[in-house]
């Protein structure tokens, strides 16, 4: 009975993540040409949410932590964000320009 409850909780959490990620990105972000972004952007946000939520749950439900487990836990989230930002700066990547930071403003 505990197993079925955990599977149901997992299904509900996965459904909520997918709903919010796909709903938020498909209707709110538009490309420079006027089209909405495709499913890869929604998938990246959903994958990022899964990484952050699962690492947070590991921290909450684990009884003991070592320096190595904390470094791996926080490092996986930081590496995902770092790679996401790096790939958004590469011209050949589909993420190019998604999170570009303007160097200077012209009037």
C-alpha positions as a Markdown table, in Angstrom:
| # | Residue | x | y | z |
|---|---|---|---|---|
| 1 | Unk | 0.0 | 0.0 | 0.0 |
| 2 | Unk | 2.9 | 2.4 | 0.7 |
| 3 | Unk | 4.4 | 1.5 | -2.7 |
| 4 | Unk | 1.2 | 2.4 | -4.5 |
| 5 | Unk | 0.9 | 5.7 | -2.6 |
| 6 | Unk | 4.5 | 6.7 | -3.5 |
| 7 | Unk | 3.9 | 5.8 | -7.2 |
| 8 | Unk | 0.7 | 8.0 | -7.1 |
| 9 | Unk | 2.6 | 10.9 | -5.5 |
| 10 | Unk | 5.3 | 10.6 | -8.1 |
| 11 | Unk | 2.8 | 10.6 | -10.9 |
| 12 | Unk | 1.0 | 13.7 | -9.5 |
| 13 | Unk | 4.3 | 15.5 | -9.0 |
| 14 | Unk | 5.5 | 14.7 | -12.6 |
| 15 | Unk | 2.1 | 15.8 | -14.0 |
| 16 | Unk | 2.3 | 19.1 | -12.1 |
| 17 | Unk | 5.9 | 19.7 | -13.4 |
| 18 | Unk | 4.9 | 18.9 | -17.0 |
| 19 | Unk | 1.8 | 21.0 | -16.8 |
| 20 | Unk | 3.5 | 24.1 | -15.4 |
| 21 | Unk | 6.6 | 23.9 | -17.6 |
| 22 | Unk | 4.8 | 23.2 | -20.9 |
| 23 | Unk | 2.0 | 25.7 | -20.1 |
| 24 | Unk | 4.3 | 28.5 | -19.1 |
| 25 | Unk | 6.8 | 28.2 | -21.9 |
| 26 | Unk | 4.5 | 27.4 | -24.9 |
| 27 | Unk | 2.3 | 30.4 | -24.4 |
| 28 | Unk | 4.6 | 33.0 | -22.9 |
| 29 | Unk | 7.9 | 32.8 | -24.8 |
| 30 | Unk | 8.0 | 33.9 | -28.4 |
| 31 | Unk | 10.9 | 33.8 | -30.9 |
| 32 | Unk | 12.2 | 36.8 | -32.7 |
| 33 | Unk | 10.2 | 35.8 | -35.8 |
| 34 | Unk | 7.0 | 35.8 | -33.8 |
| 35 | Unk | 6.6 | 32.0 | -33.4 |
| 36 | Unk | 6.4 | 30.4 | -30.0 |
| 37 | Unk | 9.3 | 28.3 | -28.9 |
| 38 | Unk | 9.2 | 24.6 | -29.6 |
| 39 | Unk | 9.0 | 21.6 | -27.2 |
| 40 | Unk | 12.8 | 21.6 | -26.6 |
| 41 | Unk | 12.5 | 24.7 | -24.4 |
| 42 | Unk | 9.7 | 23.2 | -22.4 |
| 43 | Unk | 11.6 | 19.9 | -22.0 |
| 44 | Unk | 14.7 | 21.8 | -20.8 |
| 45 | Unk | 12.6 | 23.6 | -18.1 |
| 46 | Unk | 10.9 | 20.3 | -17.1 |
| 47 | Unk | 14.3 | 18.5 | -16.9 |
| 48 | Unk | 15.7 | 21.4 | -14.8 |
| 49 | Unk | 12.7 | 21.3 | -12.5 |
| 50 | Unk | 13.1 | 17.5 | -12.0 |
| 51 | Unk | 16.8 | 18.0 | -11.2 |
| 52 | Unk | 16.2 | 20.7 | -8.6 |
| 53 | Unk | 13.2 | 18.9 | -7.0 |
| 54 | Unk | 14.8 | 15.5 | -6.9 |
| 55 | Unk | 18.0 | 16.9 | -5.3 |
| 56 | Unk | 15.9 | 18.9 | -2.8 |
| 57 | Unk | 14.0 | 15.7 | -1.9 |
| 58 | Unk | 17.2 | 13.8 | -1.4 |
| 59 | Unk | 18.4 | 16.5 | 1.0 |
| 60 | Unk | 15.1 | 16.4 | 2.9 |
| 61 | Unk | 14.6 | 12.6 | 3.2 |
| 62 | Unk | 18.2 | 11.5 | 3.7 |
| 63 | Unk | 19.2 | 10.9 | 7.3 |
| 64 | Unk | 23.0 | 11.6 | 7.0 |
| 65 | Unk | 25.0 | 13.7 | 4.7 |
| 66 | Unk | 28.7 | 13.8 | 4.0 |
| 67 | Unk | 30.7 | 16.5 | 2.3 |
| 68 | Unk | 30.8 | 14.4 | -0.9 |
| 69 | Unk | 27.0 | 13.9 | -1.0 |
| 70 | Unk | 26.4 | 17.6 | -0.5 |
| 71 | Unk | 28.9 | 18.5 | -3.2 |
| 72 | Unk | 27.4 | 16.0 | -5.6 |
| 73 | Unk | 23.9 | 17.2 | -4.8 |
| 74 | Unk | 24.5 | 20.9 | -5.2 |
| 75 | Unk | 27.0 | 20.3 | -8.0 |
| 76 | Unk | 24.6 | 18.6 | -10.2 |
| 77 | Unk | 22.1 | 21.5 | -10.0 |
| 78 | Unk | 24.8 | 24.0 | -10.6 |
| 79 | Unk | 26.3 | 22.2 | -13.5 |
| 80 | Unk | 22.9 | 22.0 | -15.2 |
| 81 | Unk | 22.5 | 25.7 | -14.9 |
| 82 | Unk | 26.1 | 26.4 | -15.9 |
| 83 | Unk | 25.8 | 24.2 | -19.1 |
| 84 | Unk | 22.5 | 25.8 | -19.9 |
| 85 | Unk | 24.0 | 29.3 | -19.7 |
| 86 | Unk | 27.1 | 28.3 | -21.7 |
| 87 | Unk | 25.0 | 26.7 | -24.5 |
| 88 | Unk | 22.8 | 29.8 | -24.7 |
| 89 | Unk | 25.9 | 31.8 | -25.6 |
| 90 | Unk | 27.1 | 29.4 | -28.4 |
| 91 | Unk | 25.9 | 30.5 | -31.9 |
| 92 | Unk | 25.5 | 27.0 | -33.2 |
| 93 | Unk | 23.2 | 25.9 | -30.4 |
| 94 | Unk | 19.5 | 26.1 | -30.5 |
| 95 | Unk | 19.6 | 27.9 | -27.2 |
| 96 | Unk | 21.6 | 30.7 | -28.6 |
| 97 | Unk | 20.4 | 34.1 | -27.4 |
| 98 | Unk | 17.8 | 32.7 | -25.1 |
| 99 | Unk | 19.5 | 34.1 | -22.0 |
| 100 | Unk | 21.8 | 36.7 | -23.6 |
| 101 | Unk | 22.9 | 39.5 | -21.3 |
| 102 | Unk | 23.3 | 42.9 | -23.0 |
| 103 | Unk | 26.8 | 44.4 | -22.5 |
| 104 | Unk | 25.7 | 48.0 | -23.1 |
| 105 | Unk | 22.5 | 49.8 | -23.8 |
| 106 | Unk | 22.3 | 52.2 | -26.8 |
| 107 | Unk | 19.9 | 55.1 | -26.9 |
